[in-house]
PDB file of C-alpha atoms in Angstrom:
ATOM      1  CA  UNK A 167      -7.121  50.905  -7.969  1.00  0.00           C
ATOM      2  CA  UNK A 168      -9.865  48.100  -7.784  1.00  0.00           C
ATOM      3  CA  UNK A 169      -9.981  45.445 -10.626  1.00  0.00           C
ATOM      4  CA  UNK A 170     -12.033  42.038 -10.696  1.00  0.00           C
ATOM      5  CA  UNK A 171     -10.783  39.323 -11.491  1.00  0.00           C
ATOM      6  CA  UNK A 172     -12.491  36.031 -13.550  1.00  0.00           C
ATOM      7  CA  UNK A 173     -10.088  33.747 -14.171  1.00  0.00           C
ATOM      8  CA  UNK A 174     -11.942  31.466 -16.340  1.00  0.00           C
ATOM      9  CA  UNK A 175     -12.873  32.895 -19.833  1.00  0.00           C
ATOM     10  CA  UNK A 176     -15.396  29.562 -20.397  1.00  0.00           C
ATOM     11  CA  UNK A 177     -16.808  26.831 -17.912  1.00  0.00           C
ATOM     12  CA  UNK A 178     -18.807  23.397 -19.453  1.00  0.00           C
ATOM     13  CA  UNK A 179     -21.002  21.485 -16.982  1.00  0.00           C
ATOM     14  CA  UNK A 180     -23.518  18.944 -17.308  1.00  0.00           C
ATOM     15  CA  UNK A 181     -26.791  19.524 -16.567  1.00  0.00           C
ATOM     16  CA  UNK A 182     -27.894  18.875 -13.161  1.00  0.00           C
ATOM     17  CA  UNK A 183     -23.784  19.486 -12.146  1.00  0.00           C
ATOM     18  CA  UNK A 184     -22.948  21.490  -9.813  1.00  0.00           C
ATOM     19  CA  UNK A 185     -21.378  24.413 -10.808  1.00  0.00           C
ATOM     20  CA  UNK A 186     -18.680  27.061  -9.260  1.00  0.00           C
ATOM     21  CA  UNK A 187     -17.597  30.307 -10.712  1.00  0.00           C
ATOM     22  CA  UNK A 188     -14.072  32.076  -9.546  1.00  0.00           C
ATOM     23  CA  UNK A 189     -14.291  35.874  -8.819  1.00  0.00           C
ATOM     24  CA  UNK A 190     -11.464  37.337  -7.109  1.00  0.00           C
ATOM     25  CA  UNK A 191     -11.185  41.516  -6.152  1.00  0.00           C
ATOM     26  CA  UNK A 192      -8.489  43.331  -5.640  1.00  0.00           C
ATOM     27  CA  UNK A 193      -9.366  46.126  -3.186  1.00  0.00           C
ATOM     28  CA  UNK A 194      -7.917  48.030  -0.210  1.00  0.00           C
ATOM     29  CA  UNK A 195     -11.390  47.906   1.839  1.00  0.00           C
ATOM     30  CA  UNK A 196     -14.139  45.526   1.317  1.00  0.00           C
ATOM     31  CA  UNK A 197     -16.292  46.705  -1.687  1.00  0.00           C
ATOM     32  CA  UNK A 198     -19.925  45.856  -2.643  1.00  0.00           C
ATOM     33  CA  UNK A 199     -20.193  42.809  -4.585  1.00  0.00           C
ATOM     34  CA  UNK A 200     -21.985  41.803  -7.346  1.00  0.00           C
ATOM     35  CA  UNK A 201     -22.739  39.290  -9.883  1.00  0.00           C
ATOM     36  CA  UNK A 202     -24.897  39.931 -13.171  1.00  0.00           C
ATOM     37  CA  UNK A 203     -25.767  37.578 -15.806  1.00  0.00           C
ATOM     38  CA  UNK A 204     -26.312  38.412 -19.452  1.00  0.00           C
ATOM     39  CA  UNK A 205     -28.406  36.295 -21.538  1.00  0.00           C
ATOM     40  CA  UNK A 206     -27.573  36.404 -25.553  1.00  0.00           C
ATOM     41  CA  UNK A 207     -28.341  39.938 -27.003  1.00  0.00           C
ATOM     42  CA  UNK A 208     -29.724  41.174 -24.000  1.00  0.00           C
ATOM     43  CA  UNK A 209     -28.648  43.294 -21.157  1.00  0.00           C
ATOM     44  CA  UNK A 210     -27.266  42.490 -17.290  1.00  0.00           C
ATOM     45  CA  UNK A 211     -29.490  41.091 -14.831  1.00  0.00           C
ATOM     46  CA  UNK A 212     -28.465  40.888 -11.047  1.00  0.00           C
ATOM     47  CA  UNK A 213     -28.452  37.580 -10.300  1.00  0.00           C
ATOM     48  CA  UNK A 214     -27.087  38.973  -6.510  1.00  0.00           C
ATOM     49  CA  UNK A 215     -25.486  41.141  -4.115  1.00  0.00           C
ATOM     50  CA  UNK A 216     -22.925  41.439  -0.641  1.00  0.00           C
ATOM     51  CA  UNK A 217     -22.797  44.208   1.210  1.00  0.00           C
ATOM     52  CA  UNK A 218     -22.065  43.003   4.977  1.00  0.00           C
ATOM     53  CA  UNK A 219     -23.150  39.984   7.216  1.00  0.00           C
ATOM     54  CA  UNK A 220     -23.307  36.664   6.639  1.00  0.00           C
ATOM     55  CA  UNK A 221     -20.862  35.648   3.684  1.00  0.00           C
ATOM     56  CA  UNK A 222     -23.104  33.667   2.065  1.00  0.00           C
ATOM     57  CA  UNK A 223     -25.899  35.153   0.114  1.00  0.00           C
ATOM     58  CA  UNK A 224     -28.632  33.766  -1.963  1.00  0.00           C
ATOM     59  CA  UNK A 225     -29.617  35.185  -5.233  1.00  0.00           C
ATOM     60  CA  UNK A 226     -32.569  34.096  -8.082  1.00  0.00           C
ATOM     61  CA  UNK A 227     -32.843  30.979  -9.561  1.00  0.00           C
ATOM     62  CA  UNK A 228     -30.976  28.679  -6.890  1.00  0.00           C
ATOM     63  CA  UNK A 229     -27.779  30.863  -7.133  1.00  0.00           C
ATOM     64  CA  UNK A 230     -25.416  31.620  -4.101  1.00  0.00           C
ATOM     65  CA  UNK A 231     -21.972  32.972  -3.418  1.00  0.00           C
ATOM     66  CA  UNK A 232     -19.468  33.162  -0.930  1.00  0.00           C
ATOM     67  CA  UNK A 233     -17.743  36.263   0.570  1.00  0.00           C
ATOM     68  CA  UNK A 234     -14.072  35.608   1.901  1.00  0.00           C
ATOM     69  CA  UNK A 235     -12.194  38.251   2.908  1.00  0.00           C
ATOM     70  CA  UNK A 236      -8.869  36.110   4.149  1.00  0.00           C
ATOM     71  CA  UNK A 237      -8.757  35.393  -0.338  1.00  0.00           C
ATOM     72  CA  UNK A 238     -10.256  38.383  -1.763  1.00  0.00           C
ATOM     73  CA  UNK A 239     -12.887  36.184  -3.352  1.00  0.00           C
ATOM     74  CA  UNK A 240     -16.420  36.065  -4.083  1.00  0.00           C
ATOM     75  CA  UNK A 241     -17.219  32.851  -5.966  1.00  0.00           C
ATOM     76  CA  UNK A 242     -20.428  32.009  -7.337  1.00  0.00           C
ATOM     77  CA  UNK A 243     -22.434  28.396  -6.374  1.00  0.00           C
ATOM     78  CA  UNK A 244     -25.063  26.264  -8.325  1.00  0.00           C
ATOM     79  CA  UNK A 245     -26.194  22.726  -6.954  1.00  0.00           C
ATOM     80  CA  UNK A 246     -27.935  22.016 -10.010  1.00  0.00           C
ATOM     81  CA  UNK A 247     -27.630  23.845 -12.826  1.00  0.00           C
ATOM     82  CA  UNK A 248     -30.113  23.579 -15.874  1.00  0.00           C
ATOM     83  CA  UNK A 249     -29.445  24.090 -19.248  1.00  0.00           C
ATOM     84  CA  UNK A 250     -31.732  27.845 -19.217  1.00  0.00           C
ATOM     85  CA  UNK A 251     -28.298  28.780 -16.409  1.00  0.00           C
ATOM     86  CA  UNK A 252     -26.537  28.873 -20.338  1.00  0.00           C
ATOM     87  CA  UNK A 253     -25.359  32.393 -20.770  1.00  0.00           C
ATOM     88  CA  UNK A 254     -22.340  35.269 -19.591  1.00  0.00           C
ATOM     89  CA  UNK A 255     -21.817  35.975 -15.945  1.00  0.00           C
ATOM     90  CA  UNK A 256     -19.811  38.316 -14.786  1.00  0.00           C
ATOM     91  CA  UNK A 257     -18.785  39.671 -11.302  1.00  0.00           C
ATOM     92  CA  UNK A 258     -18.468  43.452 -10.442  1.00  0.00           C
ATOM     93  CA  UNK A 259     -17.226  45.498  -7.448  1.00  0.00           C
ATOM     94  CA  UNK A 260     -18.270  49.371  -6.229  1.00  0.00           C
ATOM     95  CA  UNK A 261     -16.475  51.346  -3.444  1.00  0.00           C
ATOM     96  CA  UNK A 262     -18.547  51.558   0.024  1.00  0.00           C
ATOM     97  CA  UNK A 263     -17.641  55.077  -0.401  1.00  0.00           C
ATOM     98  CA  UNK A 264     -17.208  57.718  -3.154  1.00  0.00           C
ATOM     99  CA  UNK A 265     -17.971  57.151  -6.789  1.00  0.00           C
ATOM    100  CA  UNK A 266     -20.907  55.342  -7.770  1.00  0.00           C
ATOM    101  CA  UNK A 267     -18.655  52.920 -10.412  1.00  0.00           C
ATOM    102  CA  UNK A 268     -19.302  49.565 -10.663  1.00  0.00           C
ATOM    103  CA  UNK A 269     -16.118  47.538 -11.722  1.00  0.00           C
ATOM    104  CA  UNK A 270     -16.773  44.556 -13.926  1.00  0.00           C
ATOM    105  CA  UNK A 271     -14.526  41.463 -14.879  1.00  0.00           C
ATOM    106  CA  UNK A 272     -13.949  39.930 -18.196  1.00  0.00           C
ATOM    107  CA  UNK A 273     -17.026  37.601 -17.600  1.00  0.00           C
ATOM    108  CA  UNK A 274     -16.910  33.689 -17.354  1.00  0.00           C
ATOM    109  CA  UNK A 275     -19.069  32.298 -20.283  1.00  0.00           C
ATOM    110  CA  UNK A 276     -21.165  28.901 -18.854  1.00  0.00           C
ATOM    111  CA  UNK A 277     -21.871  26.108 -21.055  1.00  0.00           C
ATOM    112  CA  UNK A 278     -24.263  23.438 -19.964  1.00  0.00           C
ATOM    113  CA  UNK A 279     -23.998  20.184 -21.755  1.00  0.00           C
ATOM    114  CA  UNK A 280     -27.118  18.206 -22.167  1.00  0.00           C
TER     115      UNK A 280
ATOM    116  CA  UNK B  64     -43.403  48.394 -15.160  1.00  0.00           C
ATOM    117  CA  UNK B  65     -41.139  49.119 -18.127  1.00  0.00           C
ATOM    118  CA  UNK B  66     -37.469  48.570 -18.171  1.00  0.00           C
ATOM    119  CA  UNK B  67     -34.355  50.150 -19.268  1.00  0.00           C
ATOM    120  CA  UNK B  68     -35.115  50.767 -23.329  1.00  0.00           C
ATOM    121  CA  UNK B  69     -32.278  51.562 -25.845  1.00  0.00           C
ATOM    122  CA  UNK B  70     -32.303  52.281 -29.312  1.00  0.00           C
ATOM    123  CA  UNK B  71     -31.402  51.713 -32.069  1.00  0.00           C
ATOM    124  CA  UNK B  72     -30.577  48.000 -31.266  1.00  0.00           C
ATOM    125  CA  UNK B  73     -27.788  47.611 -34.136  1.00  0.00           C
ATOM    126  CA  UNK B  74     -25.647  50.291 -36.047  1.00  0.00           C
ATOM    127  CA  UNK B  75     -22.969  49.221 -38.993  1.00  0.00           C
ATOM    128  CA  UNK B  76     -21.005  52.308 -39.869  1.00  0.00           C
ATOM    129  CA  UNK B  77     -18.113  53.244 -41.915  1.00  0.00           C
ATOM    130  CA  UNK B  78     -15.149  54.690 -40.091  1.00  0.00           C
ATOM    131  CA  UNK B  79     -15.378  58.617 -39.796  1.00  0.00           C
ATOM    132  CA  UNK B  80     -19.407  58.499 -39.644  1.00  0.00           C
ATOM    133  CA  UNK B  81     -21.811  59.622 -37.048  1.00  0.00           C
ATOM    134  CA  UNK B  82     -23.565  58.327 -34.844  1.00  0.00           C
ATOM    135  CA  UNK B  83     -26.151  58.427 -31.591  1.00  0.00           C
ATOM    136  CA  UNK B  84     -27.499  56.422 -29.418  1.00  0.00           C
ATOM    137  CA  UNK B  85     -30.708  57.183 -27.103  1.00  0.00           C
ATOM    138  CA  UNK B  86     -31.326  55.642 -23.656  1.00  0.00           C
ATOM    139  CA  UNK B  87     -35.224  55.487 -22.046  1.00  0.00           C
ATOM    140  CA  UNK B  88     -34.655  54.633 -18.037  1.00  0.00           C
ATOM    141  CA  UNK B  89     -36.913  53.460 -15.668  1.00  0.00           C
ATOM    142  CA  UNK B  90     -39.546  56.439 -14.639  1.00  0.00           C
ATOM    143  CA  UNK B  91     -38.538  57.885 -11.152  1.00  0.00           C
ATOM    144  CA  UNK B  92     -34.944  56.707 -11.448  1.00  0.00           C
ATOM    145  CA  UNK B  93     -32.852  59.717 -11.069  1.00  0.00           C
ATOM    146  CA  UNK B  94     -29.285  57.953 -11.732  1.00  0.00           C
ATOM    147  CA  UNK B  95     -28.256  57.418 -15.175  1.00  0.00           C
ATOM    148  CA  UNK B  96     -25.256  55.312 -16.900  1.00  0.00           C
ATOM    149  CA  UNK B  97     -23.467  54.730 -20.124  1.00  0.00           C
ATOM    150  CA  UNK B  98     -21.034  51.868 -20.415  1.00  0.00           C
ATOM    151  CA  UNK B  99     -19.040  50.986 -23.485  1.00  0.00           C
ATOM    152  CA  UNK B 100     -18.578  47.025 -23.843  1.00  0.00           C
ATOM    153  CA  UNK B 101     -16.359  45.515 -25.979  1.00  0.00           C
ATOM    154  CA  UNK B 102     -16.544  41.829 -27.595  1.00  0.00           C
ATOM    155  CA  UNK B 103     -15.855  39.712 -24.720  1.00  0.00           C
ATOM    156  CA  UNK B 104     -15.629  42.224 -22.283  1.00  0.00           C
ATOM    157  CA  UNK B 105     -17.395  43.436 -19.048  1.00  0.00           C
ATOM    158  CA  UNK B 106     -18.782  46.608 -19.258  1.00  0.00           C
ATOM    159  CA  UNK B 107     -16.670  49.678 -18.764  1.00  0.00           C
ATOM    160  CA  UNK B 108     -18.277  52.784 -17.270  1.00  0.00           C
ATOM    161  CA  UNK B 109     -17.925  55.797 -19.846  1.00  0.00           C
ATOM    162  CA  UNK B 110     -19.941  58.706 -18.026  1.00  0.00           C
ATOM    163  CA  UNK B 111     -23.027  58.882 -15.380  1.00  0.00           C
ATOM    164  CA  UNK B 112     -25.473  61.341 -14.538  1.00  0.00           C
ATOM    165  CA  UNK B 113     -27.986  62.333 -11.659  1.00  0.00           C
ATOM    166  CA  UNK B 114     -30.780  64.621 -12.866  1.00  0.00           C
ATOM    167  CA  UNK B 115     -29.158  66.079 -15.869  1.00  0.00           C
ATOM    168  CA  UNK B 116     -25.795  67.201 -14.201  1.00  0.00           C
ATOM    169  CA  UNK B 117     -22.646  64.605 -15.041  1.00  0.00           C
ATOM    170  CA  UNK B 118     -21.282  63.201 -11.979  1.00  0.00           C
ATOM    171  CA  UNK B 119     -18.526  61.695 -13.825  1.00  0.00           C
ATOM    172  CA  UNK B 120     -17.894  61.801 -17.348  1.00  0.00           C
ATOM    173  CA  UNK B 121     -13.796  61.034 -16.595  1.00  0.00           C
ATOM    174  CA  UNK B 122     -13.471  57.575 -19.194  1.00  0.00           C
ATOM    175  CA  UNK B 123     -15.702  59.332 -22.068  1.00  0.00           C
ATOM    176  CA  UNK B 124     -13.257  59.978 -24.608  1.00  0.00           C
ATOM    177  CA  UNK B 125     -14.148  63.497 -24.883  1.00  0.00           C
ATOM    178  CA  UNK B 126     -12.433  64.271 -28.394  1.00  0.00           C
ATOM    179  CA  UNK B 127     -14.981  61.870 -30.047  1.00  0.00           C
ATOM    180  CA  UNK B 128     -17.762  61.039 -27.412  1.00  0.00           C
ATOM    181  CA  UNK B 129     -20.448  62.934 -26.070  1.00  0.00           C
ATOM    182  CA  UNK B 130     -23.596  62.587 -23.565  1.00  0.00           C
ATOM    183  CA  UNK B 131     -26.368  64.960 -22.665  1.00  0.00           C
ATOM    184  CA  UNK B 132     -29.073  64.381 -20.728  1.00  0.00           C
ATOM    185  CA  UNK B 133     -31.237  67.710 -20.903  1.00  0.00           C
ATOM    186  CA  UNK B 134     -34.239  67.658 -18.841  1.00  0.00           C
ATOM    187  CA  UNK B 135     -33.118  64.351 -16.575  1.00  0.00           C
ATOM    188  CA  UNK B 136     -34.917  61.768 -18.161  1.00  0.00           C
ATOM    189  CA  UNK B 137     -33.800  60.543 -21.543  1.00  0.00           C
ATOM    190  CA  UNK B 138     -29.934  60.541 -22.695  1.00  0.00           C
ATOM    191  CA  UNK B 139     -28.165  60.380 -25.592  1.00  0.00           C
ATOM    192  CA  UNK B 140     -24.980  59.185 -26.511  1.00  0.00           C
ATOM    193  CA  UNK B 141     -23.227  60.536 -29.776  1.00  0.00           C
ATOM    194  CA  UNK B 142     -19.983  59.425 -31.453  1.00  0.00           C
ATOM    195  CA  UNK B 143     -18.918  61.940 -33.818  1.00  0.00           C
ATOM    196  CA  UNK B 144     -16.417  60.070 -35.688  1.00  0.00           C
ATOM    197  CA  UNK B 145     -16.331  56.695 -34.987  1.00  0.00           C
ATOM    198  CA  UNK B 146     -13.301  54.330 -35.366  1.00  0.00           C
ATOM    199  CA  UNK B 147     -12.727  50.829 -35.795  1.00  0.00           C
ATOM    200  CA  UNK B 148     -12.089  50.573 -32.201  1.00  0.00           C
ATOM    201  CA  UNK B 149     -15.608  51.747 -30.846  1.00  0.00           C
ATOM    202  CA  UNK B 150     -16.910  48.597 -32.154  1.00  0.00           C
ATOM    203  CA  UNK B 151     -18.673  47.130 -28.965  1.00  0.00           C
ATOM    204  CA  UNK B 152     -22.434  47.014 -27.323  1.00  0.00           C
ATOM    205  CA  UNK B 153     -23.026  50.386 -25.585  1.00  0.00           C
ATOM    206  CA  UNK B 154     -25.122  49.550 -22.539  1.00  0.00           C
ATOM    207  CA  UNK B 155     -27.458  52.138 -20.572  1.00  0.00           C
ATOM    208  CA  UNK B 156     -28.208  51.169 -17.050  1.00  0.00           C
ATOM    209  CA  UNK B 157     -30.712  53.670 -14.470  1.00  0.00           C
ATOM    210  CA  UNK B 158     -30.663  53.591 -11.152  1.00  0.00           C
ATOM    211  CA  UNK B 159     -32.802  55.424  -7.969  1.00  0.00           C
ATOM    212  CA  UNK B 160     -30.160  57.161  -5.866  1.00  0.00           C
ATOM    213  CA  UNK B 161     -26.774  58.232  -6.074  1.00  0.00           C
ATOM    214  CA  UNK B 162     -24.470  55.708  -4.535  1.00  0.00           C
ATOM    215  CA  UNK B 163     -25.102  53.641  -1.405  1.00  0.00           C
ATOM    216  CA  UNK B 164     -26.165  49.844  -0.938  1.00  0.00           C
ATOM    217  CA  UNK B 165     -30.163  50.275  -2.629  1.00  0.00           C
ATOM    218  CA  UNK B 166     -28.792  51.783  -5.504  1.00  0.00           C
ATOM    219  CA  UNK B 167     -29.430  48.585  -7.754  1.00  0.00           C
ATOM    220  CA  UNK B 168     -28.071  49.464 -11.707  1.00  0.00           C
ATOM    221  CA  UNK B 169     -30.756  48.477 -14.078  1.00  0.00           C
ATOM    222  CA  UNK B 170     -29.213  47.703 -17.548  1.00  0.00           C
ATOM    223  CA  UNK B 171     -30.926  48.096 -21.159  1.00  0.00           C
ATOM    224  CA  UNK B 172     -30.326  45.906 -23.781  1.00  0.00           C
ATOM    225  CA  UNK B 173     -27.650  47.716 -25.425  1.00  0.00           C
ATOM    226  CA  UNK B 174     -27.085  48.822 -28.355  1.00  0.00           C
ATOM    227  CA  UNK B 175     -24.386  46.854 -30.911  1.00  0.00           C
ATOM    228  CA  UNK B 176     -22.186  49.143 -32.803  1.00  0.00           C
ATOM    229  CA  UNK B 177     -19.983  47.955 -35.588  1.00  0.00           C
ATOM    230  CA  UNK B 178     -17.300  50.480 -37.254  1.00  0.00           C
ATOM    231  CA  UNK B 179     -16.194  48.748 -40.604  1.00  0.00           C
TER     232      UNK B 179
END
């Protein structure tokens, strides 16, 4: 069975940090990829996406992440982050195939200090 | 164009009461989604329909939960007798197409449910 992976529950950076989020999958083919973002009391917002081709995708708001298949990982990147980035992300996987079931993990809540 | 809207936005309950929550998606999307999640949780899909057929309704805990979506447009979800542990945001999420890599989920606010 797939499962995601976040390992951090909580992340603090300083604003105008960079910033790095873990997401690992655990998968027998290479899923879609996803991360959302939730902002307090509302609902998910895709921040981006990897389906094939270059690893590296960019997403809104200055977000990118990284597809490796060698680690089973697809971490999210900031270069900057500002103190709006504040808020749940969380990272989600769906078969290339079959049912239409997106897979979230736990979510990594991001804290930007002033 | 309007979003994903959910309603109500917050429900307190006792344990053993009813409840039901209704799900607007996007016009034209034919793909529709419930997901249950729990206080610092990601979402976990309970049931998903295209038109008004479920495609998979296999997590729904079918004793307690049910979902209709009659004419393929609006849903509802309904707990009939809700427990403690149901407390968590239920989440609706629409989507155009069944499956494949342009079949971006849409998500609604949610709707917070607390069983006392």
């Amino acid at each position: 069975a797939q499962s995601v992976t976040q390992p951090d529950a909580r992340v603090t950076v300083s604003e105008g940090a960079s910033l790095q989020l873990r997401c690992k999958y655990s998968s027998s083919v290479t899923p879609y990829l996803f991360w959302y973002v939730q902002y307090p009391r509302q609902g998910l917002q895709l921040l981006l996406k990897y389906y094939s081709g270059d690893p590296v995708v960019q997403g809104v708001n200055g977000f990118e992440a990284e597809f490796s298949k060698s680690n089973s990982s697809f971490h999210l990147r900031k270069a900057s982050v500002h103190w709006s980035d504040s808020a749940v992300y969380f990272c989600a996987v769906r078969y290339t195939g079959g049912a239409d079931r997106l897979t979230f993990g736990k979510g990594t809540q991001l804290i930007i200090q002033p | 164009e309007a979003g994903v809207t959910q309603s109500p936005r917050y429900a307190v309950l006792q344990e053993g009461q009813a409840v039901s929550f209704w799900c607007d998606p996007i016009s034209g999307h034919d793909t529709l989604y419930w997901y249950q999640q729990p206080r610092d949780q990601g979402p976990q899909l309970l049931v998903y329909f295209r038109d008004e057929a479920v495609i998979d309704n296999s997590q729904l805990p079918s004793d307690r939960f049910s979902a209709v979506r009659p004419k393929g447009t609006n849903s509802t979800l309904k707990i009939q007798s809700a427990k403690q542990g149901d407390t968590a945001t239920y989440l609706c999420a629409s989507s155009a197409g069944l499956g494949g890599r342009g079949a971006e989920q849409f998500f609604g606010p949610g709707t917070r449910l607390t069983v006392l």
